[in-house]
XYZ file of C-alpha atoms in Angstrom:
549
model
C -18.219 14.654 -46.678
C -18.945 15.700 -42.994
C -17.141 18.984 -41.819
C -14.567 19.005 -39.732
C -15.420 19.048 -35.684
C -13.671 22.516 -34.395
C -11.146 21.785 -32.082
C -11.678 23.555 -28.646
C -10.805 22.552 -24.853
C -12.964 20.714 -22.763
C -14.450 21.862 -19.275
C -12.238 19.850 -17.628
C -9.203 21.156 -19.519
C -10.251 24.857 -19.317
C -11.329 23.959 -15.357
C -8.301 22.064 -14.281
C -6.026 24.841 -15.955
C -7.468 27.267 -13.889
C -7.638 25.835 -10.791
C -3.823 24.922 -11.143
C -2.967 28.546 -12.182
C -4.979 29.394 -8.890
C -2.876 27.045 -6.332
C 0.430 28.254 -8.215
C -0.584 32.291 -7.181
C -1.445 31.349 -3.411
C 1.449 28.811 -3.174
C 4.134 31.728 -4.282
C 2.387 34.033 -1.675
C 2.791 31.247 1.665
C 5.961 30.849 0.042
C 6.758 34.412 0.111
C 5.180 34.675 4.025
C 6.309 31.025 5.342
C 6.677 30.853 8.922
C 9.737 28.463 8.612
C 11.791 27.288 5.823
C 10.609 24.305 4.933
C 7.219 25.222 5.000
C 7.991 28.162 1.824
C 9.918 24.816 0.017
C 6.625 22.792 0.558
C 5.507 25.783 -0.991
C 7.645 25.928 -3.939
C 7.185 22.540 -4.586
C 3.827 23.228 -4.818
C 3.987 26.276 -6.972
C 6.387 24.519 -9.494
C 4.134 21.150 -9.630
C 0.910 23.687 -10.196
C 2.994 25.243 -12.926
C 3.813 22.116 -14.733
C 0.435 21.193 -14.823
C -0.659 23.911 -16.614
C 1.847 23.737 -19.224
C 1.482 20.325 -19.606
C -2.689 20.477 -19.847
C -2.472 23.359 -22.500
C 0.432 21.118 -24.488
C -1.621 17.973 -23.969
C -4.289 20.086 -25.581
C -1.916 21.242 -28.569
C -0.637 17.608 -29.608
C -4.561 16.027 -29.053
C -6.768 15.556 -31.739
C -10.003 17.676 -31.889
C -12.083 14.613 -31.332
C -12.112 12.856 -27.909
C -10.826 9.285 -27.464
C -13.791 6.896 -28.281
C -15.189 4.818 -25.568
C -14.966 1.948 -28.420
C -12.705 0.632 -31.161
C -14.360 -1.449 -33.398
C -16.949 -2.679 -30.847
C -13.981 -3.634 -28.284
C -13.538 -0.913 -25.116
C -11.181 1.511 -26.077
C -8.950 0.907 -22.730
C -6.842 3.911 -20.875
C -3.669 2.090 -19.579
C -1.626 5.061 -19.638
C -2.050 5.711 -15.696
C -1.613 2.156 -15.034
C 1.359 2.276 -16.529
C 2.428 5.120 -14.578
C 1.274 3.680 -11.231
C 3.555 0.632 -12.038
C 6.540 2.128 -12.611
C 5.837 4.517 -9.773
C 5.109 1.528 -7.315
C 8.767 -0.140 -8.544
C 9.942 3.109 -8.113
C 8.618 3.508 -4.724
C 8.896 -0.109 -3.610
C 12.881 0.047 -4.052
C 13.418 3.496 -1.846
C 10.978 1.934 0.905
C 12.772 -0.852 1.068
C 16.326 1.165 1.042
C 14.963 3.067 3.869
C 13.980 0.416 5.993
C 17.104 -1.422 5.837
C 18.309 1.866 6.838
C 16.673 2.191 10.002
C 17.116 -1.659 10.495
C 20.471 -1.194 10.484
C 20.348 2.065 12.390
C 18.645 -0.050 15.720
C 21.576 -2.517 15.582
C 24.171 -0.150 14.460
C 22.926 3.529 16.155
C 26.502 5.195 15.009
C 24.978 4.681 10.855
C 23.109 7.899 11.911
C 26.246 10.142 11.550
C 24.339 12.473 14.099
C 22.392 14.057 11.230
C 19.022 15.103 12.086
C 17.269 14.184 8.941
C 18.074 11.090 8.666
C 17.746 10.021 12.835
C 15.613 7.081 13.058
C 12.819 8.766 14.492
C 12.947 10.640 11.150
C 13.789 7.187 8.717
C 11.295 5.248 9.939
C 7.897 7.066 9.125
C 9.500 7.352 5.862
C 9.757 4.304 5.684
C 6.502 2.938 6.648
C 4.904 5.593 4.381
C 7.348 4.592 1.296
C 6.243 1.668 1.637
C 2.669 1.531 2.610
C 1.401 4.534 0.985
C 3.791 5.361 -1.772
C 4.156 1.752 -2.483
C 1.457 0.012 -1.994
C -0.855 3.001 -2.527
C 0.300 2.986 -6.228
C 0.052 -0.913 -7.123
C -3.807 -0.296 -5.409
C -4.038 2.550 -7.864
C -2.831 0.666 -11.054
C -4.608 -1.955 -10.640
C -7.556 -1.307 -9.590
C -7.354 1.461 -12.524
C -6.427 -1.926 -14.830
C -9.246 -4.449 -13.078
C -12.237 -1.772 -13.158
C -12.298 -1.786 -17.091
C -11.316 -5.160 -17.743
C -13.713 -6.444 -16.104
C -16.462 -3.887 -16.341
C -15.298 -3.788 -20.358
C -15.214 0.084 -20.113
C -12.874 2.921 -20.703
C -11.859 4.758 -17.476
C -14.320 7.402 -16.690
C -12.618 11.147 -17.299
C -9.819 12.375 -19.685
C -7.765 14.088 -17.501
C -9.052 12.910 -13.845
C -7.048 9.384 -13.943
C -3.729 11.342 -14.812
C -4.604 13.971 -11.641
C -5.090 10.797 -9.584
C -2.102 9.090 -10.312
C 0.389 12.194 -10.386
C -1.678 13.827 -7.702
C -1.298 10.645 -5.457
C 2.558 10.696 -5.958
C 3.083 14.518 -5.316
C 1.265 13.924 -2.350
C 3.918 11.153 -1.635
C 7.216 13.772 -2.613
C 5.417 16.143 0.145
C 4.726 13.640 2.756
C 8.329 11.939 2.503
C 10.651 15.236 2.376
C 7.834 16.719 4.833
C 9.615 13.222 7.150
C 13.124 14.272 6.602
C 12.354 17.960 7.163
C 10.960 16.967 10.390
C 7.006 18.283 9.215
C 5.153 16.240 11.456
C 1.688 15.853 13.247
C 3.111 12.665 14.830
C 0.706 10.455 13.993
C 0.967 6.741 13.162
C 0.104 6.239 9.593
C -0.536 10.011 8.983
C 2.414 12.176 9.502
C 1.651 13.969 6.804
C 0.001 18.107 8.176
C -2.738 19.612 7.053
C -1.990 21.231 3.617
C -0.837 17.582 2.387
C -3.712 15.913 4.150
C -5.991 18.580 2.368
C -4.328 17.743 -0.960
C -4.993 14.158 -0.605
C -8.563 14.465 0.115
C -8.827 16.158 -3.197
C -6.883 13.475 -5.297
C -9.223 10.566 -2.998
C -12.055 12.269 -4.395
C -10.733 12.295 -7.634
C -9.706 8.141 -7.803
C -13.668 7.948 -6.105
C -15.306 9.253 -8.644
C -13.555 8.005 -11.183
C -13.790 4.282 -9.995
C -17.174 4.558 -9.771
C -18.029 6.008 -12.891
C -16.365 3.194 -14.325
C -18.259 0.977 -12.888
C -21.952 3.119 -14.115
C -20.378 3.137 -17.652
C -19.435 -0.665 -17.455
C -21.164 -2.915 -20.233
C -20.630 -5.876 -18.642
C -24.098 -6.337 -15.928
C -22.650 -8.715 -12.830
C -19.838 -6.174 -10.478
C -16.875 -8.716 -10.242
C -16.165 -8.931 -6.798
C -12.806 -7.441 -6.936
C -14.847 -4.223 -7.708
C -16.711 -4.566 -4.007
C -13.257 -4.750 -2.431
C -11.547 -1.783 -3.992
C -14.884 0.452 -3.738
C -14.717 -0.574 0.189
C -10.912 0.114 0.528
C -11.238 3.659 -1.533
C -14.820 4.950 0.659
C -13.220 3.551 4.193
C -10.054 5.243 3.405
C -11.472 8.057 2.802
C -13.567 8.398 6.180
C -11.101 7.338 8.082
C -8.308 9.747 6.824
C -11.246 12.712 7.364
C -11.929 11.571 10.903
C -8.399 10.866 12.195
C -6.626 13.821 10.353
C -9.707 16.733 11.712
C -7.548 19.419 12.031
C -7.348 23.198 12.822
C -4.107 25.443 11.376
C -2.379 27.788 13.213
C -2.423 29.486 10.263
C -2.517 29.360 6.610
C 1.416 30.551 6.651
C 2.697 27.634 9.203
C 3.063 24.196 8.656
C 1.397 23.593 12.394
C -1.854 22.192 12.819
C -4.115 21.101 15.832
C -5.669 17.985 15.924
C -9.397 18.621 17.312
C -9.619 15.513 19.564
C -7.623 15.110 22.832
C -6.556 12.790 24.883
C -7.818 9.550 25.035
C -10.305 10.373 22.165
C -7.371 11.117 20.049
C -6.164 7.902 21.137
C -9.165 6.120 19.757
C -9.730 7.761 16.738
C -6.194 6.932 16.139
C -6.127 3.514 16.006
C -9.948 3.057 14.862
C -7.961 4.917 11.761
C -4.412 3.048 12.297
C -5.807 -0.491 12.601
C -8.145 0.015 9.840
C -5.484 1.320 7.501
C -4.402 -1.609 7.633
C -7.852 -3.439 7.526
C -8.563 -1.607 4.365
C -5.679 -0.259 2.773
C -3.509 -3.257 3.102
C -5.612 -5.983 3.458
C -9.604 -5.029 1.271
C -7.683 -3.308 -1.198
C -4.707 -6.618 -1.675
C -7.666 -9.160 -1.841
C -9.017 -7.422 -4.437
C -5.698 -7.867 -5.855
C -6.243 -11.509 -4.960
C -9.276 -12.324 -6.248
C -8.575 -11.156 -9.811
C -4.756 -12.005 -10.490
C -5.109 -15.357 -9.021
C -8.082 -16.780 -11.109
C -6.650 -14.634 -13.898
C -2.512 -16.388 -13.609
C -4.033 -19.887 -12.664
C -7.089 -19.536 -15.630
C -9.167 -20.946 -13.099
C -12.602 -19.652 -11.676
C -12.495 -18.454 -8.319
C -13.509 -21.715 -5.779
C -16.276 -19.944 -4.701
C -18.215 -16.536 -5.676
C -20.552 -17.079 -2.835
C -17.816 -17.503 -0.103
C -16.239 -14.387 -1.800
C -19.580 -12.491 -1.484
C -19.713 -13.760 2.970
C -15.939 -13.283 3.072
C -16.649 -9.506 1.646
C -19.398 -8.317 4.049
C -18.156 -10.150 6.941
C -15.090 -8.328 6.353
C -16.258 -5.106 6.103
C -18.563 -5.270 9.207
C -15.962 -6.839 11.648
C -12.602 -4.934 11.109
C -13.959 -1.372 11.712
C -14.414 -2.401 15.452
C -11.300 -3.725 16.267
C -9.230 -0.713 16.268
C -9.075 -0.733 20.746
C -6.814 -3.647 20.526
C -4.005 -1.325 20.398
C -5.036 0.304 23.417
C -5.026 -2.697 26.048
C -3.877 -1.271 29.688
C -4.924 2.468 29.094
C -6.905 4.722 29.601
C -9.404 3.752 26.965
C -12.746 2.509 29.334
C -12.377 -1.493 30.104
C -15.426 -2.486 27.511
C -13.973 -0.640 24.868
C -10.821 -2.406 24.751
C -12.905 -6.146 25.117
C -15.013 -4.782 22.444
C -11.897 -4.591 20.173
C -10.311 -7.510 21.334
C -13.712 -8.930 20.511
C -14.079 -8.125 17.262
C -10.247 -9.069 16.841
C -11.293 -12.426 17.937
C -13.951 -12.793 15.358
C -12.228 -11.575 12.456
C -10.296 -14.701 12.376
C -12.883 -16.869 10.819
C -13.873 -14.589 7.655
C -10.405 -13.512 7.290
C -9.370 -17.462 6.830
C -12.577 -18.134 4.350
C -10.941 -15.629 2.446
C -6.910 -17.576 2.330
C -9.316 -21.235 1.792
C -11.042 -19.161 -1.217
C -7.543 -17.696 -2.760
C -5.729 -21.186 -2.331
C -8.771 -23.394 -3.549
C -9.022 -21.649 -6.799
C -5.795 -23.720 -7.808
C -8.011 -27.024 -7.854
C -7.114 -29.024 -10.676
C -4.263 -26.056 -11.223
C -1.844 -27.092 -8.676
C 1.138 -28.555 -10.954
C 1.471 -24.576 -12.074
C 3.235 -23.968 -9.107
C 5.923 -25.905 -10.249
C 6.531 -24.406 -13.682
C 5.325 -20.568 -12.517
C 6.907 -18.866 -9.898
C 4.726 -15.897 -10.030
C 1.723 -18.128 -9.244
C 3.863 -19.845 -6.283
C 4.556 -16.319 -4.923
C 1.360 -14.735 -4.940
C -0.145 -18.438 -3.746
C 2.250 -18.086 -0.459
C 1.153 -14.337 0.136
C -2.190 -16.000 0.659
C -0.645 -18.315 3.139
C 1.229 -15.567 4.616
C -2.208 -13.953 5.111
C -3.869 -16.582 6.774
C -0.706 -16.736 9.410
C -0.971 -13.288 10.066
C -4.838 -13.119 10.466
C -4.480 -15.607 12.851
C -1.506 -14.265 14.817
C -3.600 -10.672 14.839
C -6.860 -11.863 16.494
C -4.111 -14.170 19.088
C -2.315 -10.852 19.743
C -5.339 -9.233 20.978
C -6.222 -11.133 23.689
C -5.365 -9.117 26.292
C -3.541 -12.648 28.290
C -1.001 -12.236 24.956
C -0.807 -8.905 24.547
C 0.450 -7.877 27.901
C 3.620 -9.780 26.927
C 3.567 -8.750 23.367
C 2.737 -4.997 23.156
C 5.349 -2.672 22.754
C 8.063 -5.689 21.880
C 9.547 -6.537 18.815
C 6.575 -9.301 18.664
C 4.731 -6.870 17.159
C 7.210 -5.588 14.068
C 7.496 -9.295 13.262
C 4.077 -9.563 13.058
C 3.195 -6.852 10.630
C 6.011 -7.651 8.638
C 4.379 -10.794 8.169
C 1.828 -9.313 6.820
C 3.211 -6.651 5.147
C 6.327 -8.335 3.219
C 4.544 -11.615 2.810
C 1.083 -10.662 2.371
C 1.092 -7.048 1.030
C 4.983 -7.532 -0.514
C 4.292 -11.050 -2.481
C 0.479 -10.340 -3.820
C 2.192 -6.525 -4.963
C 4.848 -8.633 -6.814
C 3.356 -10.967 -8.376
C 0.486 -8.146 -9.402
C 3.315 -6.688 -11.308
C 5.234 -9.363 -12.595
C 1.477 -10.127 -14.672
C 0.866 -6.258 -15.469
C 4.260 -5.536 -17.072
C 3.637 -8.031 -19.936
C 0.237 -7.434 -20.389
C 0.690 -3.341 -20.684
C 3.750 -3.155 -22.645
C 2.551 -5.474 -24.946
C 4.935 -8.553 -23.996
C 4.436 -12.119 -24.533
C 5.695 -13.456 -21.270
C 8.297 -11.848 -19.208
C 12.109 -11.840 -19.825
C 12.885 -14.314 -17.119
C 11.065 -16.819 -15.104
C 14.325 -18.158 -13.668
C 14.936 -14.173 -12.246
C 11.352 -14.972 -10.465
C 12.304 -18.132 -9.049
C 15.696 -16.359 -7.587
C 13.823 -13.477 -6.649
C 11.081 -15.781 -4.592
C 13.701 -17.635 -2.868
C 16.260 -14.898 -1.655
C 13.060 -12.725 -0.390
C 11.657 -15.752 1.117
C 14.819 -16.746 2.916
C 15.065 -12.662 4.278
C 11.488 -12.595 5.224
C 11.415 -16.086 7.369
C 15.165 -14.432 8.817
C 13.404 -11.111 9.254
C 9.973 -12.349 11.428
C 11.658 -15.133 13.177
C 14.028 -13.315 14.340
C 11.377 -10.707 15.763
C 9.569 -12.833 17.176
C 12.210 -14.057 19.622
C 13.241 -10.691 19.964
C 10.090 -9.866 21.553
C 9.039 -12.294 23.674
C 12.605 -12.125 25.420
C 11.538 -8.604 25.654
C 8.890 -9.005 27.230
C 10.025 -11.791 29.634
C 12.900 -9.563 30.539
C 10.504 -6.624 31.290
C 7.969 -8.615 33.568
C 11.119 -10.710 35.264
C 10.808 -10.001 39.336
C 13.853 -10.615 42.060
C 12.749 -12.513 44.730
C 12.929 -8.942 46.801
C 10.279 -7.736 44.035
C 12.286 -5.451 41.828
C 12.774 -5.344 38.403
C 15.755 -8.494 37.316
C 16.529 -6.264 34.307
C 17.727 -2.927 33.551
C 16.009 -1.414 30.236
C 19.991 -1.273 29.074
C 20.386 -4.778 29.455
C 17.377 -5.787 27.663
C 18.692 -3.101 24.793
C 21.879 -5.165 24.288
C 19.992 -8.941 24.708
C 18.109 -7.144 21.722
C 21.499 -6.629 19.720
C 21.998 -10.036 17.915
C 18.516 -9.753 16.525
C 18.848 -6.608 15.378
C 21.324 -7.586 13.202
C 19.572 -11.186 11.695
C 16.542 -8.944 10.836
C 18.990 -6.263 8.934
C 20.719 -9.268 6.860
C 16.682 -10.110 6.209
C 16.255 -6.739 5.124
C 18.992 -6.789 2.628
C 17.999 -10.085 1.305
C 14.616 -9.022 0.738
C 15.530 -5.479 -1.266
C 18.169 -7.969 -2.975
C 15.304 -9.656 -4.557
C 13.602 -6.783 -5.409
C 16.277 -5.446 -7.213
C 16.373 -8.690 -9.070
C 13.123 -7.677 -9.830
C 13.434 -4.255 -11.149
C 16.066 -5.923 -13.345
C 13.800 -8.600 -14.871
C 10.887 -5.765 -15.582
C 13.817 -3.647 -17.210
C 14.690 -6.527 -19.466
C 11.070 -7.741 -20.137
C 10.490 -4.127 -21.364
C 13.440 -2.910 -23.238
C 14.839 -6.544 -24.560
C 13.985 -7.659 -28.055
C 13.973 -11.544 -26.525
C 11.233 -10.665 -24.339
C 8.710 -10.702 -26.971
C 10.242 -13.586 -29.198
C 7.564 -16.113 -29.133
C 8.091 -19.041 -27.131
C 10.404 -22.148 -28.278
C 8.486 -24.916 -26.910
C 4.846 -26.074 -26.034
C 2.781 -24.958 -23.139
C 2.733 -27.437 -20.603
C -0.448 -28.981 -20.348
C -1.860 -29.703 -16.510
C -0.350 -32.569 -14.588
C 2.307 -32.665 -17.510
């Protein structure tokens, strides 16, 4: 009989444990010296989280066995899906409060008076939360789950660490709590796509390296030899990411007791670095890290191979090579040097063709699979997000012509076109992601209601085709009404007028709002029921339809 293995805590444990105890001390004292008050309840929150943590690594400890979990169970990988789990709920979670707060500030434009002159929730103050609810807090947590899920499926391996994919995840989304009441608080470093100061920026350098490392030890561990191409697109997304936030967030403090920060570039530097980081958060936060998304969900929900691996493998490097230049296309007509902005515009240009052999790939894997749309609606929405893709890789590189872009830039043209993107693309891949993990992680045999899908496709569809159509009129009678001339050469319209032409639209895109969170909610509804409802994992009445049947 083998003696018993002495229980005692691990490096990372005894490590973590300390470092937490650490950030709890210095967060009381810039609590205690604060230079404003909302700085010291940044603090707080961090001293409290820091505390938790600690408890809640020595209890973990406590209720653990001595042994650690086995990398195998009975030859089969001994999968973590506790963090994915997390990041699921937390993206639902998420999702509905982005949503929320962009109808808010949807309805705020058409309806200013909704602001009840409160400060903290002015639109200037709603709408980065919004776009960071939703982006980051969002979208940053179905990239999280599944690439968490994806990485050992199909590398067959346990996630590497104990404790380092529970720090990602709940790091990740107390980054989120400090960047979104660091919004309403009016904590700024008025940046597109990074708000957020320093001391959160700092934090979520930490928690990137974190979900780096342990991604990638994953994939060392993995038993399976060939990296599944999903793999290439979530390592890109997670290393670009992480340059880009260290480049475009360079900062120095005023001091470790303020809030304040200065960025180290200036001027029209600062103006580049900005968009090479704003154009390439969305190059490779919400667009390498969704068709990773794509390229294993897809073949997975269809059970089809993907239509080509070697188109997947051009589609990836051509990718990757082209969208890192085309950040000056948001800087047409400044001061940014003439070549600069061609060079982007460019680039823009180009990325139209590997951008497309990526939507052919994604809808050609339903060869011989195309009846499914008919009897899955999870299938039909995350096939459309492809085509919602393809439209709005071709209306980028179109918008960056400079011709084009001196009538669309700085209209409404350009909110219907990343909404495009973002609630057809981003939303309907995200969705349909979900609607497959929920079953498969709580142990379901299919989800509670397809029918719930189907009314949840249609009602979002409806709001999103209300929502971009009606932006897209919106702006180009914007910018008709900006360049109109009288025949004695002044401007035809007063920037008033063209704010009340804008009124009607305002409204249309609000109703899409609201039809759009509707289905969500219909959503959160169905994963309730699929998870809690004893009829959700009754096995199913009838036979499975058979292709073509």
């Amino acid at each position: 009989m083998s003696a018993a293995i002495r229980k005692s805590m691990t490096t990372a444990e005894m490590g973590s444990a300390l470092a937490f105890a650490a950030l709890a001390f210095l967060s009381i004292v810039v609590a205690a010296k604060a230079h404003t008050p909302e700085y010291a309840f940044h603090a707080y929150l961090f001293a409290a989280a820091s505390v938790a943590a600690v408890f809640k690594i020595f209890d973990r400890y406590f209720e653990r066995p001595a042994e650690q979990p086995p990398l195998t169970l009975d030859g089969k990988p001994n999968y973590n899906m506790g963090p994915v789990k997390f990041a699921t709920v937390a993206a639902v979670v998420w999702g509905i409060a982005g949503f929320t707060a962009g109808l808010w500030a949807a309805l705020e434009l058409a309806f200013p008076v909704l602001n009840f002159d409160l400060p903290w929730i002015s639109f200037g103050r709603i709408r980065p939360l919004h776009t960071s609810a939703v982006i980051f807090a969002f979208g940053g947590n179905v990239l999280i789950g599944t690439s968490f899920y994806v990485v050992q499926r199909t590398c067959r391996a346990r996630l590497a660490g104990d404790l380092a994919p529970w720090f990602v995840v709940l790091g990740y989304n107390f980054f989120i709590v400090i960047a979104g009441t660091g919004y309403l608080l009016g904590i700024t470093q008025s940046k597109e796509y990074a708000e957020p100061e320093w001391y959160a920026d700092l934090w979520l350098t930490v928690v990137w390296v974190a979900y780096l490392l342990v991604f990638l030890g994953t994939v060392i561990r993995r038993s399976e030899p060939h990296i599944y191409v999903a793999n290439w697109f979530y390592l890109a997304f997670i290393l670009t990411i992480a340059v880009l936030h260290l480049g475009n967030n360079a900062a120095i403090p005023v001091s470790l007791f303020s809030p304040k920060s200065y960025i180290v570039w200036a001027g029209v530097q600062d103006a580049m670095v900005q968009w090479w980081y704003g154009h390439n958060a969305v190059g490779f936060f919400l667009t390498a890290g969704f068709l990773a998304i794509m390229y294993y969900f897809i073949p997975k929900r269809a059970d089809r191979p993907v239509y080509s691996y070697r188109l997947s493998i051009i589609h990836f490097w051509s990718l990757i090579f082209l969208y890192i230049w085309a950040g000056p296309h948001h800087l047409h007509y400044t001061a940014l040097p003439d070549w600069t902005q061609t060079l982007g515009m460019t680039f823009s240009v180009m990325l139209w063709m590997p951008s497309w052999g990526g939507m052919i790939n994604g809808l050609m894997t339903l060869s011989g699979a195309w009846d499914k749309l008919r009897t899955d609606p999870v299938l039909r929405m995350m096939v459309v997000s492809v085509a919602f893709y393809g439209m709005a890789t071709f209306e980028g590189p179109l918008m960056s012509v400079k011709a084009v872009n001196s009538l669309s830039h700085y209209t409404d043209w350009t909110i219907g076109h990343v909404h495009s993107g973002a609630l057809g693309w981003v939303g309907y891949v995200s969705f349909g992601a979900i609607y497959c993990l929920v079953p498969w992680l709580w142990n379901r045999e299919r989800l509670y209601s397809l029918r719930l899908v189907n009314w949840h496709f249609w009602i979002s569809t409806l709001g999103i085709v209300l929502y971009i159509s009606a932006m897209w009129v919106s702006g180009i009678l914007q910018g008709l009404m900006w360049r109109a001339y009288t025949s004695l050469g002044f401007l035809e319209y007063s920037f008033i007028e063209t704010v009340e032409a804008m009124h009607p639209f305002y409204a249309i895109r609000a109703l899409g709002g609201s039809l759009f969170l509707a289905g969500a909610l219909i959503m959160v509804w169905n994963l309730w029921k699929t998870v809690h409802d004893e009829s959700a994992v009754a096995p199913a009445t009838g036979p499975a339809l058979q292709p073509a049947e």
